[in-house]
C-alpha positions as a printed NumPy array, in Angstrom:
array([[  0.   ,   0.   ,   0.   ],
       [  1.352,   3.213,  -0.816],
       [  0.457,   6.83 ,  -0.423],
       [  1.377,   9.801,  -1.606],
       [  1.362,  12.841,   0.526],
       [  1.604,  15.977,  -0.97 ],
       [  1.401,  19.752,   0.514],
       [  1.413,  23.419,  -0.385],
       [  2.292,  25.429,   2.145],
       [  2.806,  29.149,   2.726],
       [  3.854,  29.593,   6.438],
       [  4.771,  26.039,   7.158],
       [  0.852,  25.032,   9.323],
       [  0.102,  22.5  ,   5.892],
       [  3.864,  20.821,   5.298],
       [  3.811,  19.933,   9.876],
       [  0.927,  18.406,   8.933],
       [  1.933,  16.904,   5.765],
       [  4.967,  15.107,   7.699],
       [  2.734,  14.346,  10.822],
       [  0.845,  12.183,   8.464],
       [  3.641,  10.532,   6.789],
       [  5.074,   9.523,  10.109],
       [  2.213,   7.455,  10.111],
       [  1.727,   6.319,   6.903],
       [  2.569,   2.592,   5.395],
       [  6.649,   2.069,   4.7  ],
       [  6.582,   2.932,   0.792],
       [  4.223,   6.275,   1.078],
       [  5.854,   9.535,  -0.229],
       [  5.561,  12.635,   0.605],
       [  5.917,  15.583,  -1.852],
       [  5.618,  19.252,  -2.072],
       [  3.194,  20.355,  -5.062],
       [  5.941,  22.75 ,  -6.389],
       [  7.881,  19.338,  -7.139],
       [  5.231,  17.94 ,  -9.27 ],
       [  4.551,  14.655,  -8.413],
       [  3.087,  12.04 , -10.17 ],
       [  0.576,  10.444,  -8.403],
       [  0.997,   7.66 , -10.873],
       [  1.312,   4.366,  -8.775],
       [ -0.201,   5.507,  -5.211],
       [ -3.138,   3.897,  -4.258],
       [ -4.147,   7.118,  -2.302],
       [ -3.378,  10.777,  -2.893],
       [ -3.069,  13.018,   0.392],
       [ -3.644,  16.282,  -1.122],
       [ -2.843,  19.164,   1.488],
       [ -3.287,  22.71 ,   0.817],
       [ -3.873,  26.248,   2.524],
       [ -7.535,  28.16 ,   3.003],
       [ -7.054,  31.526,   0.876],
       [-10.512,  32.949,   1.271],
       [-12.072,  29.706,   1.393],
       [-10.365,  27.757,  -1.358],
       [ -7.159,  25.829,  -1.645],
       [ -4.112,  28.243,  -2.094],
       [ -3.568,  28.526,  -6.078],
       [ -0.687,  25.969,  -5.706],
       [ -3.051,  23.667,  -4.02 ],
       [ -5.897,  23.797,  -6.568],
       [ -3.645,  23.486,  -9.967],
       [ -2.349,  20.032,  -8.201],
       [ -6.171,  19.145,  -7.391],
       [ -7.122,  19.775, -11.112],
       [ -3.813,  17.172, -11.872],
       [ -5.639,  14.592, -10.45 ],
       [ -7.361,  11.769, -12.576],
       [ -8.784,   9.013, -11.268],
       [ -7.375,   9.001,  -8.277],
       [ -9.153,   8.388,  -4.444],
       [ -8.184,  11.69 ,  -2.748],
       [ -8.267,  12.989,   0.988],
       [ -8.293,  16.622,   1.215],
       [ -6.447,  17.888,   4.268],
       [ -6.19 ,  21.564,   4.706],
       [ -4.948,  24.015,   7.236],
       [ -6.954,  27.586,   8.341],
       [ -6.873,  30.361,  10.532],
       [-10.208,  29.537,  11.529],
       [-11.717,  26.543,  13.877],
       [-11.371,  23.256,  11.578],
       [-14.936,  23.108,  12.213],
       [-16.825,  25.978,  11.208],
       [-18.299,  26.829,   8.269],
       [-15.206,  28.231,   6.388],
       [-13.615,  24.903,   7.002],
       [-16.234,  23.073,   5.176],
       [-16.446,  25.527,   2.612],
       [-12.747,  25.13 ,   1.787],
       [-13.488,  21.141,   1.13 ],
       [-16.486,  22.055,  -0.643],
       [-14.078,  24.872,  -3.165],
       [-11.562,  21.72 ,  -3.155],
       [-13.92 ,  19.441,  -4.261],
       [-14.328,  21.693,  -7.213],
       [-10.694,  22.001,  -8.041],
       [-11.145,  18.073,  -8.592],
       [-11.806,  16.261, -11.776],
       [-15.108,  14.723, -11.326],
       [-13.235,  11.545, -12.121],
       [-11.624,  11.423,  -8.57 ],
       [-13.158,  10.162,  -5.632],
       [-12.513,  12.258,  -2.05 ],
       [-12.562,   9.334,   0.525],
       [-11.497,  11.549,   3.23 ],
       [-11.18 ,  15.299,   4.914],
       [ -8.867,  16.115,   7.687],
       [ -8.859,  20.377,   9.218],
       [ -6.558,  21.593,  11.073],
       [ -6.248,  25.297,  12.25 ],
       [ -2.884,  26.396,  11.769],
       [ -1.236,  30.325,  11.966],
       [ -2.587,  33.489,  10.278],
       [  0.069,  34.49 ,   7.933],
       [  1.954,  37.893,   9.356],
       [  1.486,  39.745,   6.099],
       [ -1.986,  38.929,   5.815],
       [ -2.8  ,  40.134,   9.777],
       [ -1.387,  43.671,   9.045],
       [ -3.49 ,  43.45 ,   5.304],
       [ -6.319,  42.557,   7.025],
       [ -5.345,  45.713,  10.29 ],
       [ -5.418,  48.194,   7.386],
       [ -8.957,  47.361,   6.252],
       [-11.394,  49.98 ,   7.679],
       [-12.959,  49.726,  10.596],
       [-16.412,  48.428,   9.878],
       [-14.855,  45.76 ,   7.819],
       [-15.202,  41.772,  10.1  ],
       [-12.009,  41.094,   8.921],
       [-10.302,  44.17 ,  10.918],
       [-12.711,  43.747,  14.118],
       [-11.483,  42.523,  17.835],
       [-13.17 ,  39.336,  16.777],
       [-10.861,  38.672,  14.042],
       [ -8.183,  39.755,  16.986],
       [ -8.564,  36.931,  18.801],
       [ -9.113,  34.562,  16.121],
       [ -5.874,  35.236,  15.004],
       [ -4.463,  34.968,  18.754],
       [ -5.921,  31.556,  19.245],
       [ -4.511,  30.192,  15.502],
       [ -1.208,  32.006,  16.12 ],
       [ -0.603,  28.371,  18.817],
       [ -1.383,  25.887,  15.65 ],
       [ -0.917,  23.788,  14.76 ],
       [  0.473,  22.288,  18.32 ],
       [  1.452,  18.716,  19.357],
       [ -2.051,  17.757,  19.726],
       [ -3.212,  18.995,  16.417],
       [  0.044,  16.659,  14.813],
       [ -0.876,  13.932,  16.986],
       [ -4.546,  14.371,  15.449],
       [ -2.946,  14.18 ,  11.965],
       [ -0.962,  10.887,  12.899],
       [ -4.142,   8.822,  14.429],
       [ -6.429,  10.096,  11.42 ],
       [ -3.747,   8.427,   9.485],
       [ -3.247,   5.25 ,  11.711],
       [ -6.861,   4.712,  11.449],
       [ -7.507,   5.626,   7.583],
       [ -4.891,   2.94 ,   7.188],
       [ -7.118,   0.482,   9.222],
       [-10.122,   1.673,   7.162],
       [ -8.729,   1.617,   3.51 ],
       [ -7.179,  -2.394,   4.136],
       [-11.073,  -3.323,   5.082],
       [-12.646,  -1.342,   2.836],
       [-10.916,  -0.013,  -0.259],
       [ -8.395,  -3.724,  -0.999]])
């Protein structure tokens, strides 16, 4: 069984969680930025990971999605926000869309990772009526600014430990 892991990452949040999951995976898994091209030629699972820009994957992200052919895909992104609201969904949702409808997602894994710097201060200069330069948006950023954190990697290991279990039963 082998896997290919692949990330996009702009801050670092998606590749921690990238490697967290290839710590786990089987032996002959690889695990590949998207700038390197991979061919997911030969894997009997693509990990695709990926950053939320305004609810989609990151444009790195979403030209490796619309690579994909026939492949079963889990989509594994990182955020700012809480891995389960709304946005978070959203961004699997925009993913799904990247895909050619000749994929099939098998899997989803969120995980809330750090607000990129530049895009706190972008976000500071907005004016200020606009939710994205509010107190709310503050402390959002405060709470993301510790992810991801041991237990958010640890989250990314089991989820792979037990896909593993899941995919021999039902996907051999």
């Amino acid at each position: 069984m082998k896997f290919l892991i692949t990330y996009s990452s702009r801050t670092g949040n998606t590749k921690k969680v990238a490697e967290a999951l290839a710590k786990a995976a089987p032996a002959e898994s690889r695990l590949a930025n998207v700038d390197e091209k991979p061919l997911a030629d030969g894997y009997d699972v693509v990990f695709a990971g990926y950053w939320l820009d305004r609810g989609s994957p990151d444009d790195k992200g979403k030209k490796f999605l619309h690579s994909l052919h026939g492949k079963k895909v889990v989509l594994f992104e990182t955020m700012g926000a809480d891995p389960v609201s709304e946005h978070a969904y959203t961004g699997f949702a925009n993913a799904g869309l990247a895909l050619s409808e000749d994929n099939h997602v098998i899997g989803v894994l969120a995980i809330q990772g750090a607000i990129d710097p530049s895009l706190l201060e972008t976000m500071r200069k907005l004016p200020k009526d606009n939710p994205h330069n509010s107190s709310f948006m503050e402390k959002a950023a405060k709470e993301a600014a510790k992810h991801p954190d041991e237990e958010d990697l640890k989250k990314a290991e089991n989820y792979m430990k037990q896909f593993v279990g899941k995919f021999m039963r039902y996907y051999r």
